[in-house]
């Protein structure tokens, strides 16, 4: 039986022989022309692949819609479904949808790789709201979404470029309750002139129309009587897909169970367990009625195991509202923080519980259902069993012979609870009892899309103790999970400790001691002590309000601002008790946002638009933004595969230092259509083993016979499909030996001990300032040998490394590479293959995010791809899976910094010496430039006498490379850390120390002699003053101090950071050609990586050629097209890096336009004399006839004026939760000097995006390796970049227009990298909040030699913050209440 479904209204069929393991994403990208959905992670956690799935209910004649991840959804499971991709909403030829146009118009797309997924998440939310809508239609142009719902529509989608704020604004433009004036900078209106009529129109019914042909087929299929034996089976030559329609049919299928069978409902487990497996048979459970049924009665609700989590949430909300069961509502609230909406929409309830039972999956659902007293119905062969959830979790791991049928969740009211439901020892008068229920999770992201460090749920039946006036716990269920345990557990020993006794501080302290012995993570669990402390924090949060001193008679039990329990929320119920929450800090533990909270409170953008060089300076839309939104923009992996195309995947080392004796493919995978394994032996004899090259030397393409790090490429497997190549590579058998080898160098300390260094060319080392010893003599106070350690950061571009190599005639090769430096790709491939460069043509149209990672680290991928294509004489393409990319590509340089400093009593610094140790990894890459970058960034303050020593350590880690602000981020941060240390030592505000040591014009000239700045150009002091005033810094500091005095379990911090950062332009080519019809083609060396380079270049070309008309009467902007980089067209393209390529490309184009103007001007003047006004079309027609050369090239060489200073400042305010370590960024204010911005919308996006990427580095992104140096943070499950719910709640940005400057391109300044450094303000604010906490007795750290100062790790993740506030702060607090015994 064929699988029939629709994609964007077109009919598709899957028949015998089609791979049943193929995902919808595989199908879309290989079998259709729709490449809008992108492969970003393959784990269902980034949102790049989101599509809309629509289902038709023929009986009700209704269509329902849901967002889904196409990378996890199996195509064979889509029978009679309709799929809509972003192309199905609209396109640039037939008309864009409002979703596309608004995202583009709100400047919400930069690299654009995530944009189609953003569009479909928003579209699904709009369609869903429309489907649920009742009552009158919304106002014209708006939807039924609220602004809260609109923001959360993209809460599960990742974006590495924009910083999310403009995306949230675009979403909110559809909300019925939005004030349009609150939305940010856009291309639809100017501030104060907002009106819905100016927005691209949105109409209900414009999303997800279900095809009529498919409705007809569905209706026809329902009228056919199927034989009882029909299992809806598809069988191919090698594999099959089965859809049993009953439990009996299922057991017939598995009677002949073989190892190659996979049982699926939604297949979302493949996003969790990514290890490569091949299955030749799939059994889809979703057609079994028992697994989809929902039964409701007075006792509770029984839900079929195949029901999606989103449907379960809906059922519980409906039931909870109907019978006022607050437990159901809270379970639903918690479930909304499981995964993301596009996973919950397909993931099944039963699948989640089976993963928890069988695979030790850290399930939230298992924990909360355990506390709710749930039970499950399972079938084991012919026997049906009802068991409690605890019993089910304790069973041996389920195999395919155990089928989970349904889950029963009981109602929770006093009448429905008996002693058997919890620990025995009932006490008190039952009619006076009340129920408490609460769920908790501590996770890196408030709104889900992150596994919890620990989750818990607590159910309690309490009654009032007449004699003591306290509360007695009658029944109790305390469930904990996700802490490094086999599965969720009941803490029965703690329950026994608590039940039947009046709740008091001493009892709670005793319970905490028992709990600490119960919650013991298994060996190897990360942050194990932190996880144990969370269990205590959550129990304290739940029960502390019930201790004797906090009880008042009332009519409802309230906890955490939710009505909780036996009163069912009714205020008129008698015999109830109230938990006084006047001590609100004790129980506000649920870190994160509630369902009705806005993610962003308010955001302001202040930009000044310059009209001196029109159309330069106007905030035009980014070139190609609409194409990116509609899925029409073509990235390397979107290029259709040529005929006979093969696919490559890297085999990489898992050992840090070892001999590679052999590489063999797993013999059990003979069915994989592998073609070859390409290794160092396959490099042509005329070529060389070169995979990358910089001015500091070459780097090998393949390791061997000695591998020098875990993650080093050893070869590539080439196969007929990408999936086959990936599986074969992952399961390749590499035989290692370590005989005769030293131990690997896996730390900076070991590299220092063994003197393992790379040389730093002396010309790259900045000058030292003054004499350090003299500066120290002048100091009143000194700090010696203080230490800062900084870890790495992964690029997390949304598009991983990719290339397509196509052999051409005459021994030539055409390579499409996602690279920031196509010229370097060309050189490296030519060197490897032993060909002249003119035989290698490299083309790069656009890059799906780079951040430096698509510079040197893109070269080995393109080179390996080209080598395989050259060897096999067939096209080969490579697209690294996220895990391989994270393991091989490296990232930011880890560092160790030791400093000694002298300063006066008033905070004036007199001397600083820094010892810098950089972990470069196994090869040099660009590491010799890092000391220079670090020191230059560190010099943003006047240190008095300044000296340093720098060592670049060669270690057995994967090579570290340039990442946005390489070395500069670290240097800028260390400067702030030193200022904070001095301020702490002097017990003064760090802002005062900053003011004391901010450069004067004279000291700036001393520290940055090559960038002479006058008082007008040196804007940093005025920026700091302006920020202090506009952000009400002093008032907010007082408010923070007042808050910290009154708040026990939450603390706030406010801090400041500055930029005084030098950038340098590079030589760049530009070429301008005018075609016969007057349209203009521009080519530049710079690559569009999302930074808006094409946009600025387009504006500059229109400006440059427009100089022919002094009155600016000819608008040429829409005549200009910037085209892809081609190394055989524009040579000497160089590197797109260092924030200045846009302006350099603009200047090259401006000068090329100047050449063209000089050629055309005489002709124009001659024509003007004859006929008066001359139009552009008329001029070009005459120029062609007069044989004027209509193409000009210029190679811009910046010279001495190519370096200049960038200035900016930020103030950030955070709030930390002392019980969980969660940090909320309440507000960030930024002012950044952009000179005269070439495009304020583009530059604003760069500033916001860089700042948020910096938040990731300083606060959330943990790039962890194992004891062999192999990266273990190798996917979205373990590596957490910021999401829309982790950016500042109030995010205000001002671009300062500092006016004319002759040494800069039309007086503009760079914006790509420097703003990232300002995110240090968030880290410093967090340090200040922790410092405030440590002043409280229960958070003080005993034994510290300098309690006022402490080093806060980067990133300051939740476990780090909690540890700095005391992992035992709850026990300490309770001891202060109990007093000495």
mmCIF file of C-alpha atoms in Angstrom, residues 904-1062:
data_model
loop_
_atom_site.group_PDB
_atom_site.id
_atom_site.type_symbol
_atom_site.label_atom_id
_atom_site.label_comp_id
_atom_site.label_asym_id
_atom_site.label_seq_id
_atom_site.Cartn_x
_atom_site.Cartn_y
_atom_site.Cartn_z
ATOM 1 C CA UNK A 904 46.365 54.051 44.546
ATOM 2 C CA UNK A 905 43.832 54.221 47.374
ATOM 3 C CA UNK A 906 41.523 56.268 45.157
ATOM 4 C CA UNK A 907 41.454 53.459 42.553
ATOM 5 C CA UNK A 908 43.938 54.946 40.099
ATOM 6 C CA UNK A 909 45.979 52.085 38.631
ATOM 7 C CA UNK A 910 49.714 52.631 38.375
ATOM 8 C CA UNK A 911 51.022 49.341 36.958
ATOM 9 C CA UNK A 912 49.800 46.083 35.413
ATOM 10 C CA UNK A 913 51.687 42.973 34.326
ATOM 11 C CA UNK A 914 49.918 40.123 32.566
ATOM 12 C CA UNK A 915 51.158 36.593 31.879
ATOM 13 C CA UNK A 916 49.059 35.172 29.078
ATOM 14 C CA UNK A 917 48.853 31.461 28.214
ATOM 15 C CA UNK A 918 46.811 30.513 25.135
ATOM 16 C CA UNK A 919 45.662 26.987 24.274
ATOM 17 C CA UNK A 920 46.062 26.850 20.489
ATOM 18 C CA UNK A 921 45.396 23.150 20.039
ATOM 19 C CA UNK A 922 47.438 20.958 17.726
ATOM 20 C CA UNK A 923 48.191 23.367 14.857
ATOM 21 C CA UNK A 924 48.895 27.080 14.552
ATOM 22 C CA UNK A 925 45.974 28.272 12.427
ATOM 23 C CA UNK A 926 45.798 32.010 13.262
ATOM 24 C CA UNK A 927 46.886 31.566 16.899
ATOM 25 C CA UNK A 928 50.038 33.746 16.571
ATOM 26 C CA UNK A 929 47.717 36.767 16.194
ATOM 27 C CA UNK A 930 45.859 36.075 19.450
ATOM 28 C CA UNK A 931 48.405 37.670 21.873
ATOM 29 C CA UNK A 932 48.303 40.856 19.788
ATOM 30 C CA UNK A 933 44.503 40.904 19.773
ATOM 31 C CA UNK A 934 44.276 40.173 23.488
ATOM 32 C CA UNK A 935 46.737 42.882 24.502
ATOM 33 C CA UNK A 936 45.202 45.500 22.180
ATOM 34 C CA UNK A 937 41.756 44.859 23.707
ATOM 35 C CA UNK A 938 43.158 44.843 27.237
ATOM 36 C CA UNK A 939 44.586 48.322 26.634
ATOM 37 C CA UNK A 940 41.141 49.926 26.710
ATOM 38 C CA UNK A 941 42.013 51.326 30.168
ATOM 39 C CA UNK A 942 45.021 53.364 31.233
ATOM 40 C CA UNK A 943 47.045 50.883 33.269
ATOM 41 C CA UNK A 944 49.916 53.253 33.948
ATOM 42 C CA UNK A 945 53.011 51.124 33.363
ATOM 43 C CA UNK A 946 52.036 48.035 31.366
ATOM 44 C CA UNK A 947 54.008 44.887 30.579
ATOM 45 C CA UNK A 948 53.124 41.356 29.530
ATOM 46 C CA UNK A 949 54.462 37.973 28.541
ATOM 47 C CA UNK A 950 52.538 35.718 26.138
ATOM 48 C CA UNK A 951 52.888 32.025 25.357
ATOM 49 C CA UNK A 952 50.957 30.112 22.680
ATOM 50 C CA UNK A 953 50.639 26.549 23.940
ATOM 51 C CA UNK A 954 50.682 23.611 21.534
ATOM 52 C CA UNK A 955 48.379 20.918 22.970
ATOM 53 C CA UNK A 956 46.629 17.750 21.826
ATOM 54 C CA UNK A 957 43.252 19.411 21.427
ATOM 55 C CA UNK A 958 41.545 20.151 18.122
ATOM 56 C CA UNK A 959 42.886 23.328 16.561
ATOM 57 C CA UNK A 960 41.440 26.580 17.907
ATOM 58 C CA UNK A 961 40.707 29.240 15.371
ATOM 59 C CA UNK A 962 39.324 32.737 14.967
ATOM 60 C CA UNK A 963 35.921 33.284 16.534
ATOM 61 C CA UNK A 964 34.119 36.629 16.546
ATOM 62 C CA UNK A 965 36.518 38.953 18.325
ATOM 63 C CA UNK A 966 39.355 36.370 18.571
ATOM 64 C CA UNK A 967 41.512 37.145 21.603
ATOM 65 C CA UNK A 968 39.836 40.542 21.848
ATOM 66 C CA UNK A 969 36.794 39.239 23.733
ATOM 67 C CA UNK A 970 39.057 37.665 26.310
ATOM 68 C CA UNK A 971 41.315 40.716 26.608
ATOM 69 C CA UNK A 972 38.366 43.069 27.010
ATOM 70 C CA UNK A 973 36.804 40.807 29.640
ATOM 71 C CA UNK A 974 40.043 40.474 31.628
ATOM 72 C CA UNK A 975 40.293 44.273 31.727
ATOM 73 C CA UNK A 976 36.839 44.383 33.337
ATOM 74 C CA UNK A 977 37.717 41.558 35.748
ATOM 75 C CA UNK A 978 40.820 43.464 36.879
ATOM 76 C CA UNK A 979 38.775 46.633 37.445
ATOM 77 C CA UNK A 980 36.241 44.613 39.469
ATOM 78 C CA UNK A 981 39.064 43.084 41.540
ATOM 79 C CA UNK A 982 40.533 46.493 42.359
ATOM 80 C CA UNK A 983 37.080 47.849 43.265
ATOM 81 C CA UNK A 984 36.403 44.856 45.501
ATOM 82 C CA UNK A 985 39.738 45.285 47.272
ATOM 83 C CA UNK A 986 38.959 48.961 47.869
ATOM 84 C CA UNK A 987 35.298 48.228 48.764
ATOM 85 C CA UNK A 988 34.118 50.774 46.219
ATOM 86 C CA UNK A 989 31.852 50.784 43.185
ATOM 87 C CA UNK A 990 33.633 49.387 40.133
ATOM 88 C CA UNK A 991 32.144 52.165 38.017
ATOM 89 C CA UNK A 992 34.221 54.698 39.973
ATOM 90 C CA UNK A 993 37.388 52.674 39.342
ATOM 91 C CA UNK A 994 36.512 52.565 35.634
ATOM 92 C CA UNK A 995 36.115 56.341 35.580
ATOM 93 C CA UNK A 996 39.481 56.790 37.295
ATOM 94 C CA UNK A 997 41.241 54.694 34.662
ATOM 95 C CA UNK A 998 39.415 55.490 31.460
ATOM 96 C CA UNK A 999 41.805 56.901 28.882
ATOM 97 C CA UNK A 1000 42.370 60.567 28.313
ATOM 98 C CA UNK A 1001 43.120 61.616 24.735
ATOM 99 C CA UNK A 1002 46.809 61.718 25.718
ATOM 100 C CA UNK A 1003 46.950 58.274 27.325
ATOM 101 C CA UNK A 1004 44.940 56.800 24.433
ATOM 102 C CA UNK A 1005 47.618 58.083 22.057
ATOM 103 C CA UNK A 1006 50.263 56.414 24.227
ATOM 104 C CA UNK A 1007 48.531 53.018 24.371
ATOM 105 C CA UNK A 1008 47.228 53.100 20.760
ATOM 106 C CA UNK A 1009 49.815 55.205 18.981
ATOM 107 C CA UNK A 1010 48.810 54.041 15.494
ATOM 108 C CA UNK A 1011 45.228 55.359 15.928
ATOM 109 C CA UNK A 1012 45.602 59.031 16.698
ATOM 110 C CA UNK A 1013 42.305 60.393 17.988
ATOM 111 C CA UNK A 1014 41.293 63.951 18.737
ATOM 112 C CA UNK A 1015 38.945 64.954 21.536
ATOM 113 C CA UNK A 1016 35.998 65.037 19.151
ATOM 114 C CA UNK A 1017 36.669 61.536 17.836
ATOM 115 C CA UNK A 1018 37.297 60.027 21.284
ATOM 116 C CA UNK A 1019 33.661 59.498 22.241
ATOM 117 C CA UNK A 1020 34.040 56.938 25.053
ATOM 118 C CA UNK A 1021 33.904 59.402 27.997
ATOM 119 C CA UNK A 1022 30.756 61.052 26.636
ATOM 120 C CA UNK A 1023 29.218 57.644 25.901
ATOM 121 C CA UNK A 1024 29.794 56.587 29.516
ATOM 122 C CA UNK A 1025 28.272 59.830 30.811
ATOM 123 C CA UNK A 1026 25.308 59.536 28.470
ATOM 124 C CA UNK A 1027 24.680 55.914 29.411
ATOM 125 C CA UNK A 1028 24.884 56.700 33.103
ATOM 126 C CA UNK A 1029 22.267 59.400 32.645
ATOM 127 C CA UNK A 1030 19.908 57.661 30.187
ATOM 128 C CA UNK A 1031 19.964 54.358 32.037
ATOM 129 C CA UNK A 1032 19.437 56.065 35.433
ATOM 130 C CA UNK A 1033 22.482 54.153 36.600
ATOM 131 C CA UNK A 1034 22.861 55.715 40.043
ATOM 132 C CA UNK A 1035 19.170 55.438 40.864
ATOM 133 C CA UNK A 1036 19.077 51.832 39.685
ATOM 134 C CA UNK A 1037 22.163 51.049 41.775
ATOM 135 C CA UNK A 1038 20.339 52.336 44.846
ATOM 136 C CA UNK A 1039 17.261 50.318 43.893
ATOM 137 C CA UNK A 1040 19.395 47.191 43.513
ATOM 138 C CA UNK A 1041 20.938 47.738 46.937
ATOM 139 C CA UNK A 1042 17.490 48.235 48.494
ATOM 140 C CA UNK A 1043 16.202 45.091 46.795
ATOM 141 C CA UNK A 1044 19.134 43.046 48.058
ATOM 142 C CA UNK A 1045 18.544 44.177 51.628
ATOM 143 C CA UNK A 1046 14.907 43.102 51.564
ATOM 144 C CA UNK A 1047 15.181 39.964 49.432
ATOM 145 C CA UNK A 1048 16.463 36.774 50.946
ATOM 146 C CA UNK A 1049 16.540 34.292 48.098
ATOM 147 C CA UNK A 1050 16.986 36.517 45.077
ATOM 148 C CA UNK A 1051 19.727 39.085 44.578
ATOM 149 C CA UNK A 1052 20.425 41.641 41.911
ATOM 150 C CA UNK A 1053 23.571 43.078 40.423
ATOM 151 C CA UNK A 1054 24.273 46.041 38.163
ATOM 152 C CA UNK A 1055 27.470 46.553 36.241
ATOM 153 C CA UNK A 1056 29.124 48.394 33.402
ATOM 154 C CA UNK A 1057 31.493 47.495 30.576
ATOM 155 C CA UNK A 1058 33.237 49.574 27.934
ATOM 156 C CA UNK A 1059 34.875 49.201 24.535
ATOM 157 C CA UNK A 1060 37.925 51.022 23.248
ATOM 158 C CA UNK A 1061 38.839 48.666 20.471
ATOM 159 C CA UNK A 1062 41.056 48.983 17.429
#
